[in-house]
Short mmCIF file of N, CA and C and ligand atoms in Angstrom, two decimals:
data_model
loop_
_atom_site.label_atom_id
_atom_site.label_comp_id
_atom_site.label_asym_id
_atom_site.label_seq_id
_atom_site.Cartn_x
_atom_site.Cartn_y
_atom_site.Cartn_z
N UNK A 14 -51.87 35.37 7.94
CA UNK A 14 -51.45 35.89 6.64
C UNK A 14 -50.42 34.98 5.98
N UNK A 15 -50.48 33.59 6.49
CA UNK A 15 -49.64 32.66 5.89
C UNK A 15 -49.40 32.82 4.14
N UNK A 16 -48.53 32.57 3.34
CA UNK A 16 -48.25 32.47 2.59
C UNK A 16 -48.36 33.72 1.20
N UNK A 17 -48.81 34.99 2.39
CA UNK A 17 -49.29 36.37 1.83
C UNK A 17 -48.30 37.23 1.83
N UNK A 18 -46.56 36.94 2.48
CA UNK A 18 -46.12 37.83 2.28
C UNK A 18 -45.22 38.15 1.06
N UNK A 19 -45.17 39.29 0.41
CA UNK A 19 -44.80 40.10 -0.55
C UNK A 19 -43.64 40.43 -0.74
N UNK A 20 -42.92 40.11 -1.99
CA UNK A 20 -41.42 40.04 -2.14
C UNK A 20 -41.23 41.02 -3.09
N UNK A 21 -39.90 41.14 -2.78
CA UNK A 21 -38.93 42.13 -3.80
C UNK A 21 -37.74 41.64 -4.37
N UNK A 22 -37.48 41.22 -5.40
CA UNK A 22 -36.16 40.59 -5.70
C UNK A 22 -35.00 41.56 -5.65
N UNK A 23 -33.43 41.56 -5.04
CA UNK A 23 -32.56 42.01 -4.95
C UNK A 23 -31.52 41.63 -6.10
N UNK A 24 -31.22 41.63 -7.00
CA UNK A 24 -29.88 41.87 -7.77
C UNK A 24 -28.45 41.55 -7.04
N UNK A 25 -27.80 40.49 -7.16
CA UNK A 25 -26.86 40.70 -6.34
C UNK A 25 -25.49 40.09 -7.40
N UNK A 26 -24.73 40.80 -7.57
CA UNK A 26 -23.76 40.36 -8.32
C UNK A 26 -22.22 40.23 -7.96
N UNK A 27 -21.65 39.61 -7.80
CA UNK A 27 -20.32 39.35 -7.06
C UNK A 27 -19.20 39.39 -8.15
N UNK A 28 -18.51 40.80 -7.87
CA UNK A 28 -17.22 41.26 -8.36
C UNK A 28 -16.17 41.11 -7.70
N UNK A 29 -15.45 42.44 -7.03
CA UNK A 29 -14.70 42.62 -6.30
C UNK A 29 -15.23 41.88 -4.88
N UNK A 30 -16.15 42.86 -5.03
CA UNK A 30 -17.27 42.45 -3.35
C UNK A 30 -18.35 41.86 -3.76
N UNK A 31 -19.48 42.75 -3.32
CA UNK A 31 -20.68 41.94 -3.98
C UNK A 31 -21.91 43.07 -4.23
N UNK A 32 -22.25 43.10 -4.96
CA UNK A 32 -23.18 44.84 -5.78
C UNK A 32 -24.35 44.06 -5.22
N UNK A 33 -25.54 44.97 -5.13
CA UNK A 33 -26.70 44.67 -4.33
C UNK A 33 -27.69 46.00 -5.38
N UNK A 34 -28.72 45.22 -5.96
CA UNK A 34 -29.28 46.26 -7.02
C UNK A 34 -30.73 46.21 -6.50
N UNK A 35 -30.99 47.40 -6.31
CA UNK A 35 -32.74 47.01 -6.41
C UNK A 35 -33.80 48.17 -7.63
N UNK A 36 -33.89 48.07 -8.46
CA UNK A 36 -34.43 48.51 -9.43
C UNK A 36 -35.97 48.69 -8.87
N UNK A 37 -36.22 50.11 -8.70
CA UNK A 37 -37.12 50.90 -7.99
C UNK A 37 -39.08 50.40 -8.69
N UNK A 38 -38.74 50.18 -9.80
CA UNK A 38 -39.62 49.80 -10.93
C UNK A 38 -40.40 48.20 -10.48
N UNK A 39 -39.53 47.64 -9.48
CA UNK A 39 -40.06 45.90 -9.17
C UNK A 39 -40.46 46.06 -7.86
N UNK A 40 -40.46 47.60 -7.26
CA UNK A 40 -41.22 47.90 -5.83
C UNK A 40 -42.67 48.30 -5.93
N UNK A 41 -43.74 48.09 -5.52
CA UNK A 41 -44.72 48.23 -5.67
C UNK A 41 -45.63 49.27 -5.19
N UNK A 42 -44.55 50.48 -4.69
CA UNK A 42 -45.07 51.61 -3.90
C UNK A 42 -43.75 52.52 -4.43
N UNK A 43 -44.41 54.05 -4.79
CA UNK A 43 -43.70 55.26 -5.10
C UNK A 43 -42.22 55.28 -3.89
N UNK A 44 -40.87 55.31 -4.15
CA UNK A 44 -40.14 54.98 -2.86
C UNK A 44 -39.63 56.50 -2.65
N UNK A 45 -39.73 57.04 -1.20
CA UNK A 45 -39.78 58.23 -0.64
C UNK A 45 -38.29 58.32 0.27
N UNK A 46 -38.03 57.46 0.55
CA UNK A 46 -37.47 57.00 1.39
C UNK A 46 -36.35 55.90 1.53
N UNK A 47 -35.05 56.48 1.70
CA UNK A 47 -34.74 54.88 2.18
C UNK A 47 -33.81 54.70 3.26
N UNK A 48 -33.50 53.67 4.11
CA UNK A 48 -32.61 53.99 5.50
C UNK A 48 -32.21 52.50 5.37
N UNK A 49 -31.03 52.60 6.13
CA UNK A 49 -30.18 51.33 6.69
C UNK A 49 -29.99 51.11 8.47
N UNK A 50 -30.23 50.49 8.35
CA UNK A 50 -29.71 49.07 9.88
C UNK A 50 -28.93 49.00 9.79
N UNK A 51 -27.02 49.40 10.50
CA UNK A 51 -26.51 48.66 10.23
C UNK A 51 -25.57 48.22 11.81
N UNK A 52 -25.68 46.89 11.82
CA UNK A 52 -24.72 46.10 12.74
C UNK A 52 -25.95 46.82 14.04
N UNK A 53 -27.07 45.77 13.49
CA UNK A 53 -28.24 45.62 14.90
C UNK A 53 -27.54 44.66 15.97
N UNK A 54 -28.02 45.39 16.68
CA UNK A 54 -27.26 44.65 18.48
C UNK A 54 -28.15 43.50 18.37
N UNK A 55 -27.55 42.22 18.36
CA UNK A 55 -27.88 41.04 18.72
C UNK A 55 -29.07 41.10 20.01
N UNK A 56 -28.88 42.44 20.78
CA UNK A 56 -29.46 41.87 21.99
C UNK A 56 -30.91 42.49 21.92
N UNK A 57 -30.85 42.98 21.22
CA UNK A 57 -32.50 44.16 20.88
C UNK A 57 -33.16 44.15 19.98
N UNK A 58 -34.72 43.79 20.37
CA UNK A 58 -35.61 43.71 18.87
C UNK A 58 -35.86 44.82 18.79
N UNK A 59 -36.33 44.84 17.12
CA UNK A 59 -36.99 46.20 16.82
C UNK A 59 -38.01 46.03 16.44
N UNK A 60 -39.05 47.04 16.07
CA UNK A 60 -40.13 47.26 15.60
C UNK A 60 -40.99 47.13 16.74
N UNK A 61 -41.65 46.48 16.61
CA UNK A 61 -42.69 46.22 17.63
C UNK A 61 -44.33 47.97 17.54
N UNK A 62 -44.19 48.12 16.22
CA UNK A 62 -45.25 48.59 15.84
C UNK A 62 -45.45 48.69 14.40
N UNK A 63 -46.48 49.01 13.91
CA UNK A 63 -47.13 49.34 12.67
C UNK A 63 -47.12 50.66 12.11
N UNK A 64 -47.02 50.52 10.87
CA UNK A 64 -47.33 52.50 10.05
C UNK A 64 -48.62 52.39 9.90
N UNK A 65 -49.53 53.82 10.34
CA UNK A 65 -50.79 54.46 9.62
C UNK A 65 -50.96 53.30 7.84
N UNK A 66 -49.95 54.55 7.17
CA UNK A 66 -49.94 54.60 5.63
C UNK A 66 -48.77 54.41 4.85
N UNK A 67 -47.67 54.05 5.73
CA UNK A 67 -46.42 53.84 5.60
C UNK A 67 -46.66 52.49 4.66
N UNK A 68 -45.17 52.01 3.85
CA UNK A 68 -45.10 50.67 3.83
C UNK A 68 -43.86 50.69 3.50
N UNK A 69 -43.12 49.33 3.38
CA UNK A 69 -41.83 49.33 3.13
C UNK A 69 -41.25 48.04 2.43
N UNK A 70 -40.04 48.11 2.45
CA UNK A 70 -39.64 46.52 1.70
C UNK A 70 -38.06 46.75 2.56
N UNK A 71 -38.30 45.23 3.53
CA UNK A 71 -37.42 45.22 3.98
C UNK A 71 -36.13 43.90 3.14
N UNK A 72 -34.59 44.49 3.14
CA UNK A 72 -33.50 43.83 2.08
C UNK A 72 -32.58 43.50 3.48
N UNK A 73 -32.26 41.97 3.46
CA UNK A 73 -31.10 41.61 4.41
C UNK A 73 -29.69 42.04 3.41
N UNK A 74 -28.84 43.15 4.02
CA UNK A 74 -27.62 43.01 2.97
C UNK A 74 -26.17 42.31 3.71
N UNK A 75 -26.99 41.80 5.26
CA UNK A 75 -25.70 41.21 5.45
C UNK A 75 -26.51 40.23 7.17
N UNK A 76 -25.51 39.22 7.18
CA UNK A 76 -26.35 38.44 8.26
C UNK A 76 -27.69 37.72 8.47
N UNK A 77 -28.50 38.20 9.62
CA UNK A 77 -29.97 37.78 9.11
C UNK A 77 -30.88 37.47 10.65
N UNK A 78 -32.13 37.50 10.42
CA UNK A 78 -32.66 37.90 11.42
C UNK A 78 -34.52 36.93 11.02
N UNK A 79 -35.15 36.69 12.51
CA UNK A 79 -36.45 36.65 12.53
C UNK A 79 -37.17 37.68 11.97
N UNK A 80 -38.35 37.79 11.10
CA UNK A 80 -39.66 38.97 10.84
C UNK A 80 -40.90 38.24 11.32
N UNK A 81 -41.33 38.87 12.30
CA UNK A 81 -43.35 38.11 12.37
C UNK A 81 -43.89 39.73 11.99
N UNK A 82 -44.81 39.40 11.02
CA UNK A 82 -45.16 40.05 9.95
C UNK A 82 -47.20 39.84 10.82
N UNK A 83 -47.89 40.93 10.43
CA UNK A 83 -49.35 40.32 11.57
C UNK A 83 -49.92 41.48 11.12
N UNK A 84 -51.18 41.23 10.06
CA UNK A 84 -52.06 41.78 9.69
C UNK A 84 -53.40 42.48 10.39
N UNK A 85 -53.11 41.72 11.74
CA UNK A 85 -54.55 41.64 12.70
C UNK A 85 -55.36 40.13 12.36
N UNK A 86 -54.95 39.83 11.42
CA UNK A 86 -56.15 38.14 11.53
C UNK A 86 -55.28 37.31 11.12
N UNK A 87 -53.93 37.29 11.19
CA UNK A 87 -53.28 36.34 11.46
C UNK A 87 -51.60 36.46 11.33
N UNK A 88 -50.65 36.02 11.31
CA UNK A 88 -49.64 36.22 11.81
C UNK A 88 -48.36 35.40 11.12
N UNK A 89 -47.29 35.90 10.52
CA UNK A 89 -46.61 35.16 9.38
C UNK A 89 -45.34 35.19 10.15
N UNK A 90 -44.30 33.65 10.87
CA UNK A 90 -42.59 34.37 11.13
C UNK A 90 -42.17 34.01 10.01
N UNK A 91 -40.75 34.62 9.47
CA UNK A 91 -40.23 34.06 8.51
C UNK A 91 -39.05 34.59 8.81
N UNK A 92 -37.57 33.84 8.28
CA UNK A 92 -36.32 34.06 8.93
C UNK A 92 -35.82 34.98 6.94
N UNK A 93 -35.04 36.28 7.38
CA UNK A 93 -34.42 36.94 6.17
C UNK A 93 -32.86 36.91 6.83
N UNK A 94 -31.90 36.62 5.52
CA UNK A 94 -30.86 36.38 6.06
C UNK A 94 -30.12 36.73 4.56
N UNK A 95 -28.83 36.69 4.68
CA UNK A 95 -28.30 37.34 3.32
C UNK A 95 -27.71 36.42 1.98
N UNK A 96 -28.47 35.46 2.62
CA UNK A 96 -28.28 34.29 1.37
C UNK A 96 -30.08 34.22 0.54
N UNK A 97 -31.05 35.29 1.08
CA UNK A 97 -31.88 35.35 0.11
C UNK A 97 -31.68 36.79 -0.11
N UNK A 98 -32.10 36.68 -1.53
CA UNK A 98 -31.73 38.11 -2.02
C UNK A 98 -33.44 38.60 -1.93
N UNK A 99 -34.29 38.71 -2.15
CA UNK A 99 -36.06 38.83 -1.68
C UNK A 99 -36.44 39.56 -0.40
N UNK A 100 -36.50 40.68 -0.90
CA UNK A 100 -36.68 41.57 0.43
C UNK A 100 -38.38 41.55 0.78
N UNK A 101 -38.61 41.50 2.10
CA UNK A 101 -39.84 41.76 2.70
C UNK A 101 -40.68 42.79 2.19
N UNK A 102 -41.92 42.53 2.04
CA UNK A 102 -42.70 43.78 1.95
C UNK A 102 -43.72 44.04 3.15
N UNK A 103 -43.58 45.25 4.02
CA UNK A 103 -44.25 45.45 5.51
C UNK A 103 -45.74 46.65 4.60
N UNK A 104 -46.77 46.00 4.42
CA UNK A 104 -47.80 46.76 4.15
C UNK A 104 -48.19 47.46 5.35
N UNK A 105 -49.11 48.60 4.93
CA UNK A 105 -49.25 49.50 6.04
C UNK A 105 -50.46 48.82 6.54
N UNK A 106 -50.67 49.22 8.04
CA UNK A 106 -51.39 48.46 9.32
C UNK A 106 -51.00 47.01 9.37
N UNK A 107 -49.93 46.66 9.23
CA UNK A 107 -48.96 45.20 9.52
C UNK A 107 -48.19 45.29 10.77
N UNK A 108 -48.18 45.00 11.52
CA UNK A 108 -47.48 45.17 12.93
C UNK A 108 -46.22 43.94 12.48
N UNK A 109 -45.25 44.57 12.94
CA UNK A 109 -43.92 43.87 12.85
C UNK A 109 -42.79 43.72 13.50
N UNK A 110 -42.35 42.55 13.94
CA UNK A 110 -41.47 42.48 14.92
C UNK A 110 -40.21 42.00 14.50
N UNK A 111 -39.14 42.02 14.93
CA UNK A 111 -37.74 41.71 14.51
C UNK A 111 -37.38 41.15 15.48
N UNK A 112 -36.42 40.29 15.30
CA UNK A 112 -35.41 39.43 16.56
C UNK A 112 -34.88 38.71 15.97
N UNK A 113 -33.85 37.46 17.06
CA UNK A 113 -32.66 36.98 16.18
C UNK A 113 -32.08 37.32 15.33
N UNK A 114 -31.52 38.38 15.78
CA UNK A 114 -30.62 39.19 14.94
C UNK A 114 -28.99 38.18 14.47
N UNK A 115 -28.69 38.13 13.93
CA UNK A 115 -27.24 37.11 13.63
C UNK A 115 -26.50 38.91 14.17
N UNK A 116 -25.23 38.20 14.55
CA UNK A 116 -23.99 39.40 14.79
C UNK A 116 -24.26 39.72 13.90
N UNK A 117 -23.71 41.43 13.46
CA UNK A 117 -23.55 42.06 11.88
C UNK A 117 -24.62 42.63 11.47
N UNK A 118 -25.67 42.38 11.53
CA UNK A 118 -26.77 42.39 10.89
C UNK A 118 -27.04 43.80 10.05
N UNK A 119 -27.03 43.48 9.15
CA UNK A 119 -27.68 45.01 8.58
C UNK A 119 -28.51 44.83 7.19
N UNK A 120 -29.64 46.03 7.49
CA UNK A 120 -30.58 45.95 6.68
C UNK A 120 -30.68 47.09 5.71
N UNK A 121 -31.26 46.87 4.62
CA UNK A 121 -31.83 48.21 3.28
C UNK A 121 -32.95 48.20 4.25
N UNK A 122 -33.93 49.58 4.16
CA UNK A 122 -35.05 49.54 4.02
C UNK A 122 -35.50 50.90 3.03
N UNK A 123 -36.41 50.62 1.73
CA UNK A 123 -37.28 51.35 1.26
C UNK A 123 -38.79 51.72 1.98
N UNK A 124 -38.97 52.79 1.86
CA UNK A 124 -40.59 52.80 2.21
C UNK A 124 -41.39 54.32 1.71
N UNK A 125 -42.58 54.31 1.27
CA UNK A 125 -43.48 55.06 0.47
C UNK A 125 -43.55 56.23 1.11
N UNK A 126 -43.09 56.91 2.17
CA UNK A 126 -43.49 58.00 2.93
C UNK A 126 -42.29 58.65 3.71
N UNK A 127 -42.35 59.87 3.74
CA UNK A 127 -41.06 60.39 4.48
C UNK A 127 -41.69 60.35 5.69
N UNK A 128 -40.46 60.75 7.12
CA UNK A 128 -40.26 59.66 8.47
C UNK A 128 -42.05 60.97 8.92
N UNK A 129 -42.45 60.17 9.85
CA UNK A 129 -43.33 61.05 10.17
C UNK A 129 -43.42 60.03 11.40
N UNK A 130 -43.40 60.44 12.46
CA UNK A 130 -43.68 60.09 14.02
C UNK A 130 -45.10 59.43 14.02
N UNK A 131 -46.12 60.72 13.36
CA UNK A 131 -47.46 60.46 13.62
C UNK A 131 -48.20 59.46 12.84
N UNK A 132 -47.00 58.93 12.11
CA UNK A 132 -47.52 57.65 11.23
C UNK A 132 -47.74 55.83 11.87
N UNK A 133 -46.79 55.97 13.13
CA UNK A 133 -46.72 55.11 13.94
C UNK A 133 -48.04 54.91 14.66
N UNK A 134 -48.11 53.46 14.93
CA UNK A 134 -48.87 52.70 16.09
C UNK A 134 -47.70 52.10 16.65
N UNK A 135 -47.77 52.43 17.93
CA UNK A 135 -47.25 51.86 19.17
C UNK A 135 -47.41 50.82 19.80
N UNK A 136 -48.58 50.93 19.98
CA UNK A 136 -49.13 49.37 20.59
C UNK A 136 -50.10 48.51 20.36
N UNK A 137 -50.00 47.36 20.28
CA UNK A 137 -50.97 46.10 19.83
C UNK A 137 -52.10 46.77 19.77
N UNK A 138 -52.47 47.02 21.07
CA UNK A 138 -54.13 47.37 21.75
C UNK A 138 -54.73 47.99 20.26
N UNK A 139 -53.62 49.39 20.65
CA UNK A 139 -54.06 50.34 19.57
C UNK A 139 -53.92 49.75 17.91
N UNK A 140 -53.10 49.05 17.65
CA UNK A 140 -53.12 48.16 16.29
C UNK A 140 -54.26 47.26 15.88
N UNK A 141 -54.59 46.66 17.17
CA UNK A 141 -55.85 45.85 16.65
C UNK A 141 -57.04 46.86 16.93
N UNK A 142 -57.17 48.08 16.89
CA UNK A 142 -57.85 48.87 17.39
C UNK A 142 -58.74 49.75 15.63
N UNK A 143 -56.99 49.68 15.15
CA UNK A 143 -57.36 50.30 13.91
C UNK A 143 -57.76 49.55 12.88
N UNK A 144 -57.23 48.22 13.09
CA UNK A 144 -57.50 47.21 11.98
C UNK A 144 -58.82 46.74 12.39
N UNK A 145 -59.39 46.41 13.30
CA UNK A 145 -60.83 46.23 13.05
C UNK A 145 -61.74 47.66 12.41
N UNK A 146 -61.25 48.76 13.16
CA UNK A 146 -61.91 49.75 12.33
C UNK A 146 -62.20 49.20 10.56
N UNK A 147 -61.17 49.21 10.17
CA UNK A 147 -61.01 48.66 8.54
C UNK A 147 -61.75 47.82 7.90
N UNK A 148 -61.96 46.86 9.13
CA UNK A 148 -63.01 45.68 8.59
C UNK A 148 -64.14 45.88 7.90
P1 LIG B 216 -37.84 53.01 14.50
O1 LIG B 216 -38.61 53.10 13.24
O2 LIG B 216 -38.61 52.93 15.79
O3 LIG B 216 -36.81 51.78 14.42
P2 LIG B 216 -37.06 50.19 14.46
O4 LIG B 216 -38.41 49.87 13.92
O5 LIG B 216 -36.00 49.65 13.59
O6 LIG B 216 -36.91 49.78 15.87
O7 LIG B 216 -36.84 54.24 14.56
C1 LIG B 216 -35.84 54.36 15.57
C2 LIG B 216 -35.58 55.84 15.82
O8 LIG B 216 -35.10 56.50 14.63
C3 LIG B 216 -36.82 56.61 16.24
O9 LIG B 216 -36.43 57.53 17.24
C4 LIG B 216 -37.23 57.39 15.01
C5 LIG B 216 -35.93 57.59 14.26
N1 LIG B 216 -36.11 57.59 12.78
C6 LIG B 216 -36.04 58.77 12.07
O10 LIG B 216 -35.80 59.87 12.63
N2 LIG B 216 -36.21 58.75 10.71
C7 LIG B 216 -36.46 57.59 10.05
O11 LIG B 216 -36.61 57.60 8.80
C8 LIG B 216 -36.55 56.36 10.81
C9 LIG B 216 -36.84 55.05 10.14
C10 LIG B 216 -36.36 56.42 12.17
#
């Protein structure tokens, strides 16, 4: 999925501190949802599965970290860190992994669906299981 992944521009304006805008209108999915990361343990990846119908747009607002982003037919890393303001977009049946976390790390995340357990894929097997279904 080289050169397929999907951005969100962040607003970032430096006053006192530094304002972080994301104008709901430049997301490309109804937003249901939104949660923060904050100060991910250096020592632990996350993700390591896919949403059903979920999707999201992931915003570095501080630090920065690896994303491999994997459609089922092919496979994108790309490093988000808080000197790009362009948040990720995780389409649903995208399996996604996190690591290299920098100390600090913390993330926005928007996404189209409130939390639902049963929206998850767990494991590869089962990920490439559903995405060929799709084919
Ligand atoms: P998870 O999505 O697995 O985190 P990550 O992909 O960053 O590793 O969520 C971690 C835990 O938090 C899991 O027990 C589910 C819970 N959770 C909610 O209850 N509501 C939510 O909106 C989210 C995102 C997670």
């Amino acid at each position: 999925m080289k050169g397929r992944v999907e951005r969100v521009k962040m607003q970032k304006i430096s006053d006192d501190g530094l304002l972080c805008i994301v104008e709901f209108s430049k997301v490309p999915f109804e937003v249901k949802r939104a949660y923060c990361i904050l100060e991910a343990d250096p020592e632990l990846p996350r993700g390591y599965h896919a949403h059903r119908l979920t999707e999201q747009v992931i915003f570095c607002l501080k630090g920065g970290l690896r994303i491999t982003l994997d459609n089922g037919k092919g496979k994108v890393k790309l490093v988000l860190n808080d000197k790009n303001s362009r948040g990720v977009i995780q389409r649903k049946l995208t399996w996604i992994e996190m690591d290299r976390f920098q100390p600090g790390t913390s993330l926005l995340v928007l996404a189209s669906r409130d939390y639902d357990p049963g929206d998850y894929i767990r494991t590869y097997h089962q990920f490439i299981k559903e995405t060929k279904k799709r084919i």
